């Protein structure tokens, strides 16, 4: 449809029809509750405003799935809609739709933007085949506190990595360039703007309070980077920031998102966030809440119905808002037109069956799962020796198929490859026995056993939205299981599933080898089996530090320097009853390859404006494995006028290192990479020395001086 006709359509709409386009609801209002095809991700709201013709003015639907259901709702809607403006369907496919990939925190441990883009492309194909047009992903909220439940949706504690991985997923979802949505793509919705991951105390939905320097330098940076890929949607966050709920903040929405970050597409609230302005106690009633959100620039109200209920009174008192409403409706109509929905509003139900769980998607899911696993510790226990054939798998996850993680969308546990299934596929000669506890294992089996795999972790329901935890230790029963296995004197290794870093100080000395698998998704068993049987090597590196104890969170690598740095003295920045530093730091991850770095060289020792610095070195792989190595470059500013982090990651690269080969690597820094945001929010750099680190937060490989 020509844009001229879209403008004419807007002019023909009544005010009620316009407000309908700015409102989103759930699918049961049209066809009743279909449990297998509808997903609710928030609380119920009164539905009285959706009665009669109002229901057929709505602009979008959240949480329904399958081509049959979306078509059924769309058909009924268009039959009764006056202007026949098609519905948009939106969903939360956070790490896959039917084919489930590792949770985002796991995906981030690949450090590989190509993998995340591929995950997003496959997810988009499945979504579009089922009639979904918008995906509420990626989440690029910077997270430093592993007590927060939604850490599993994040890309970890570094702002640059989070932004880059989010940008890769936007590129994958939309599949087009410069914000264009390809035929098999979906619109990406970047979330949650802004600083949602910094809730006080690690509690979900909690207030956020920080300096503007902290925001622009760190918490705002992932959005700034990811927005360069031009997502079609941004979702406002639940939290308040500096005393104002973001959903009602003209400063956040208009000055920063629209102005500073130059986003000019559609802003949608989170589920019920407009109504919840009353709970924040900045709005006395629903009318005030709706007016605050409209003034802030929230284009679509998700699920709650305050726009529908109060628009007449709001516009009677503030007629200037009509111009903003028209602009929002026009964007929505233009987006629907861009997708071709006016000509073809329905999904191809035959195509859906060809696309979902496509073998190519499953292979990509296995590769992503393998690359996301992180080998945290290994006292020469992994891989399992080929001569070990009698293997016991024990623990609460030993035979479990519940390995998808939270936000599993339409993923089915029935499609999950379990660990025993994966190990038999990897090696048919294995004699596997599976037990939930060691007490279940007959003494004769234990005596014949060559190796024990201990499958432990955090149940998937314990992480995700609304699942913040004060205690992130491994369950005591699982700690006891590990100690019981140790007492058998059999060789063993631990395989752990979780949605967050856990605090393992109390048990780590009893674990000779630990492979952290996060929640790996549909192909979990195949991926893990190939790693622990030596058919591949783990290559993941942590994107979030592991605390020693629950109360050590938040802990992160780029903390600010302090006047009394942590040391063994009582008068230093440390806990008196805990060792200094994380149990496993950001960037940590072992392989089976004994990778060697050598020959560090820098192109210059002095640096001035307009010049670049090149760091060169070699990476050697003395093993039989072809694998991908993640190289991370950090800097340290030895003296600056404003306090800076102890270390700052500036560059990273994923390089392929063939077996028994040496690869030359170059990484380049510009002067801008050494600049920082000062207390006046200005990018600055002072003359002085900087240390450079490669994959090691303790020992610099070179120094350079800016003059």
Coordinates of C-alpha atoms in Angstrom, one line a residue, residues 375-660:
X375 CA 34.8 -25.5 31.7
X376 CA 35.4 -23.9 35.1
X377 CA 37.7 -26.4 36.6
X378 CA 39.5 -29.5 35.4
X379 CA 42.0 -31.7 37.3
X380 CA 42.6 -33.9 34.3
X381 CA 39.2 -35.6 34.7
X382 CA 37.7 -34.4 31.4
X383 CA 37.3 -35.5 28.8
X384 CA 36.3 -39.0 30.0
X385 CA 39.0 -41.5 29.0
X386 CA 38.0 -43.7 26.0
X387 CA 38.7 -46.9 28.0
X388 CA 36.1 -45.9 30.6
X389 CA 32.9 -47.7 29.4
X390 CA 31.0 -48.3 32.6
X391 CA 29.6 -44.9 33.5
X392 CA 27.2 -43.8 36.2
X393 CA 25.2 -40.6 35.8
X394 CA 23.8 -39.5 39.1
X395 CA 22.1 -36.4 40.5
X396 CA 18.8 -34.5 40.1
X397 CA 19.5 -33.8 36.5
X398 CA 21.0 -37.2 35.6
X399 CA 18.1 -38.2 33.3
X400 CA 16.2 -35.0 33.2
X401 CA 14.7 -33.5 30.1
X402 CA 13.9 -30.2 31.8
X403 CA 17.0 -28.5 30.3
X404 CA 15.4 -25.6 28.4
X405 CA 15.6 -22.9 31.1
X406 CA 13.0 -20.2 31.7
X407 CA 11.3 -18.3 28.9
X408 CA 11.2 -21.6 26.9
X409 CA 8.4 -20.2 24.8
X410 CA 6.9 -23.1 22.8
X411 CA 9.8 -25.5 23.5
X412 CA 8.7 -28.9 24.7
X413 CA 10.6 -31.1 27.2
X414 CA 9.6 -34.0 25.0
X415 CA 11.9 -32.7 22.3
X416 CA 14.9 -32.3 24.6
X417 CA 17.9 -34.7 24.2
X418 CA 18.8 -35.8 27.7
X419 CA 22.4 -36.4 28.9
X420 CA 22.2 -40.2 28.8
X421 CA 20.6 -40.1 25.3
X422 CA 23.4 -37.8 24.1
X423 CA 26.1 -39.9 25.6
X424 CA 24.7 -43.1 23.9
X425 CA 24.6 -41.2 20.6
X426 CA 28.2 -40.1 21.1
X427 CA 29.4 -43.6 21.9
X428 CA 27.2 -46.6 21.6
X429 CA 29.7 -48.8 23.4
X430 CA 29.0 -47.0 26.7
X431 CA 27.3 -48.9 29.5
X432 CA 25.3 -46.2 31.2
X433 CA 23.4 -46.4 34.5
X434 CA 21.3 -43.4 35.6
X435 CA 20.3 -42.7 39.2
X436 CA 18.9 -39.7 41.0
X437 CA 20.9 -40.4 44.2
X438 CA 23.9 -42.5 44.9
X439 CA 21.8 -44.5 47.4
X440 CA 19.8 -45.8 44.4
X441 CA 22.8 -47.3 42.8
X442 CA 23.4 -51.0 43.7
X443 CA 26.8 -51.7 45.3
X444 CA 27.7 -54.1 42.5
X445 CA 27.1 -51.4 39.8
X446 CA 29.2 -48.9 41.8
X447 CA 32.0 -51.4 42.2
X448 CA 32.1 -52.0 38.4
X449 CA 31.9 -48.3 37.6
X450 CA 34.8 -46.6 35.7
X451 CA 33.6 -43.0 35.9
X452 CA 30.8 -41.0 37.6
X453 CA 29.1 -38.0 36.0
X454 CA 27.4 -35.9 38.7
X455 CA 24.5 -33.8 37.2
X456 CA 23.6 -31.0 39.5
X457 CA 22.3 -27.4 39.3
X458 CA 19.5 -25.0 39.9
X459 CA 16.0 -26.0 38.8
X460 CA 14.9 -23.9 35.8
X461 CA 11.9 -22.3 37.6
X462 CA 14.2 -20.6 40.1
X463 CA 15.6 -18.1 37.5
X464 CA 13.8 -15.8 35.2
X465 CA 11.4 -12.9 35.6
X466 CA 10.1 -12.6 39.2
X467 CA 12.7 -15.1 40.5
X468 CA 15.3 -13.1 42.3
X469 CA 17.0 -15.1 45.1
X470 CA 18.8 -14.1 48.3
X471 CA 20.5 -17.5 48.4
X472 CA 22.3 -18.6 45.3
X473 CA 24.3 -21.5 46.8
X474 CA 24.1 -25.0 45.5
X475 CA 21.4 -26.9 47.4
X476 CA 22.8 -28.7 50.5
X477 CA 21.5 -32.1 49.3
X478 CA 23.5 -31.7 46.1
X479 CA 26.6 -30.7 48.0
X480 CA 26.2 -33.8 50.1
X481 CA 25.9 -35.9 46.9
X482 CA 29.2 -34.6 45.6
X483 CA 30.9 -35.5 48.9
X484 CA 29.4 -38.9 48.7
X485 CA 30.7 -39.4 45.2
X486 CA 34.1 -38.3 46.3
X487 CA 34.2 -40.9 49.0
X488 CA 33.8 -43.7 46.4
X489 CA 37.3 -42.9 45.2
X490 CA 36.0 -43.2 41.6
X491 CA 37.0 -40.6 39.0
X492 CA 34.2 -38.1 38.6
X493 CA 33.2 -34.8 37.1
X494 CA 30.3 -32.4 37.7
X495 CA 28.0 -31.1 35.0
X496 CA 26.0 -28.1 36.2
X497 CA 22.8 -26.5 34.8
X498 CA 21.6 -23.1 36.0
X499 CA 20.2 -19.8 34.9
X500 CA 22.7 -17.8 36.8
X501 CA 26.2 -18.0 38.4
X502 CA 26.0 -19.9 41.7
X503 CA 28.1 -19.4 44.8
X504 CA 30.2 -22.5 45.1
X505 CA 32.9 -21.7 47.7
X506 CA 31.6 -24.3 50.1
X507 CA 31.9 -27.2 47.7
X508 CA 34.4 -26.3 45.0
X509 CA 37.3 -28.1 46.6
X510 CA 35.4 -31.3 46.4
X511 CA 34.8 -30.9 42.6
X512 CA 37.7 -32.1 40.5
X513 CA 36.1 -31.0 37.2
X514 CA 33.2 -28.7 36.6
X515 CA 31.5 -28.0 33.2
X516 CA 29.0 -25.2 33.5
X517 CA 26.2 -25.8 30.9
X518 CA 23.7 -23.1 31.9
X519 CA 20.4 -24.2 30.3
X520 CA 21.5 -25.5 26.9
X521 CA 18.2 -26.0 25.2
X522 CA 16.7 -28.7 22.9
X523 CA 20.0 -30.3 22.0
X524 CA 21.4 -30.3 25.5
X525 CA 22.4 -33.9 25.8
X526 CA 24.1 -34.1 22.4
X527 CA 26.1 -31.0 23.0
X528 CA 27.3 -31.9 26.4
X529 CA 28.1 -35.5 25.5
X530 CA 30.3 -34.5 22.7
X531 CA 32.3 -32.3 25.1
X532 CA 32.7 -34.6 28.0
X533 CA 33.6 -37.6 25.7
X534 CA 36.3 -35.6 24.0
X535 CA 34.6 -35.2 20.6
X536 CA 35.1 -31.5 21.0
X537 CA 36.6 -29.1 23.6
X538 CA 34.8 -26.6 25.7
X539 CA 35.6 -23.1 24.6
X540 CA 33.1 -20.8 26.5
X541 CA 34.4 -18.0 28.6
X542 CA 32.4 -16.4 31.5
X543 CA 30.6 -13.1 30.8
X544 CA 29.7 -12.9 34.5
X545 CA 31.8 -13.3 37.6
X546 CA 31.0 -16.1 40.0
X547 CA 30.7 -15.0 43.6
X548 CA 32.2 -17.2 46.4
X549 CA 29.1 -16.7 48.6
X550 CA 25.6 -15.3 47.9
X551 CA 26.3 -12.1 49.9
X552 CA 29.3 -11.3 47.8
X553 CA 27.0 -10.3 44.9
X554 CA 27.1 -8.0 43.1
X555 CA 30.6 -8.7 42.0
X556 CA 32.1 -7.7 38.6
X557 CA 35.5 -7.3 37.0
X558 CA 35.4 -3.6 36.2
X559 CA 34.7 -2.2 39.6
X560 CA 36.1 1.2 40.4
X561 CA 39.5 1.7 42.0
X562 CA 39.3 2.6 45.7
X563 CA 41.6 4.4 48.1
X564 CA 42.2 1.2 50.1
X565 CA 42.4 -1.6 47.5
X566 CA 41.6 -5.1 48.8
X567 CA 44.4 -6.9 50.5
X568 CA 44.9 -8.9 53.7
X569 CA 44.8 -5.9 55.9
X570 CA 41.7 -5.2 57.9
X571 CA 41.7 -1.6 56.6
X572 CA 41.1 -2.4 53.0
X573 CA 38.0 -2.9 50.7
X574 CA 37.2 -6.5 51.5
X575 CA 35.0 -8.8 53.5
X576 CA 36.7 -10.1 56.7
X577 CA 35.1 -13.6 56.2
X578 CA 35.6 -14.2 52.5
X579 CA 38.6 -14.5 50.2
X580 CA 39.2 -11.5 48.0
X581 CA 37.8 -11.5 44.5
X582 CA 35.4 -13.8 42.7
X583 CA 35.6 -17.6 42.7
X584 CA 35.7 -17.6 38.9
X585 CA 36.3 -14.2 37.2
X586 CA 34.9 -12.6 34.1
X587 CA 36.7 -14.1 31.0
X588 CA 37.5 -17.4 32.8
X589 CA 37.1 -20.6 30.8
X590 CA 39.4 -23.6 30.3
X591 CA 39.8 -25.9 27.3
X592 CA 41.4 -29.3 26.7
X593 CA 44.0 -27.7 24.5
X594 CA 46.6 -26.0 26.8
X595 CA 46.5 -22.9 24.6
X596 CA 49.7 -20.9 24.5
X597 CA 50.0 -17.2 23.9
X598 CA 53.5 -15.9 22.9
X599 CA 55.4 -13.2 21.1
X600 CA 53.5 -10.1 22.4
X601 CA 54.5 -7.0 20.4
X602 CA 53.1 -3.4 20.2
X603 CA 53.6 -1.1 17.3
X604 CA 54.5 1.9 19.4
X605 CA 55.1 2.8 23.0
X606 CA 54.0 6.4 22.7
X607 CA 50.5 7.4 21.4
X608 CA 49.1 10.7 20.3
X609 CA 45.9 11.9 18.7
X610 CA 45.2 10.4 15.4
X611 CA 47.4 7.4 15.9
X612 CA 46.6 3.8 16.4
X613 CA 48.2 1.1 18.5
X614 CA 48.5 -2.5 17.2
X615 CA 49.1 -5.4 19.5
X616 CA 50.4 -8.5 17.8
X617 CA 51.0 -12.0 19.2
X618 CA 50.6 -15.7 18.4
X619 CA 48.1 -18.3 19.7
X620 CA 49.3 -21.9 19.5
X621 CA 47.1 -25.0 19.8
X622 CA 49.2 -28.1 20.6
X623 CA 46.2 -30.4 20.7
X624 CA 44.2 -32.5 18.3
X625 CA 41.2 -30.2 18.6
X626 CA 40.2 -27.6 16.0
X627 CA 38.5 -24.9 18.1
X628 CA 37.6 -21.3 18.5
X629 CA 39.6 -19.2 21.0
X630 CA 38.2 -16.0 22.5
X631 CA 40.9 -13.3 22.9
X632 CA 40.0 -10.5 25.3
X633 CA 42.0 -7.2 25.6
X634 CA 41.8 -5.0 28.7
X635 CA 43.4 -1.7 29.6
X636 CA 44.3 -0.1 32.9
X637 CA 44.6 3.7 33.2
X638 CA 47.4 4.1 35.8
X639 CA 46.5 7.7 36.7
X640 CA 43.3 9.7 35.8
X641 CA 41.6 12.7 37.2
X642 CA 38.3 10.8 37.8
X643 CA 38.2 7.3 39.2
X644 CA 38.2 4.6 36.6
X645 CA 37.6 0.8 36.7
X646 CA 40.5 -1.4 37.7
X647 CA 40.3 -3.1 34.3
X648 CA 38.3 -2.2 31.2
X649 CA 37.6 -4.5 28.3
X650 CA 38.1 -2.7 25.0
X651 CA 38.4 -5.4 22.3
X652 CA 37.7 -9.1 21.9
X653 CA 37.9 -11.5 19.0
X654 CA 36.9 -15.1 18.4
X655 CA 39.6 -16.8 16.3
X656 CA 39.7 -20.3 14.8
X657 CA 42.8 -22.2 15.8
X658 CA 43.3 -25.5 13.9
X659 CA 44.8 -28.5 15.7
X660 CA 48.6 -28.4 16.1

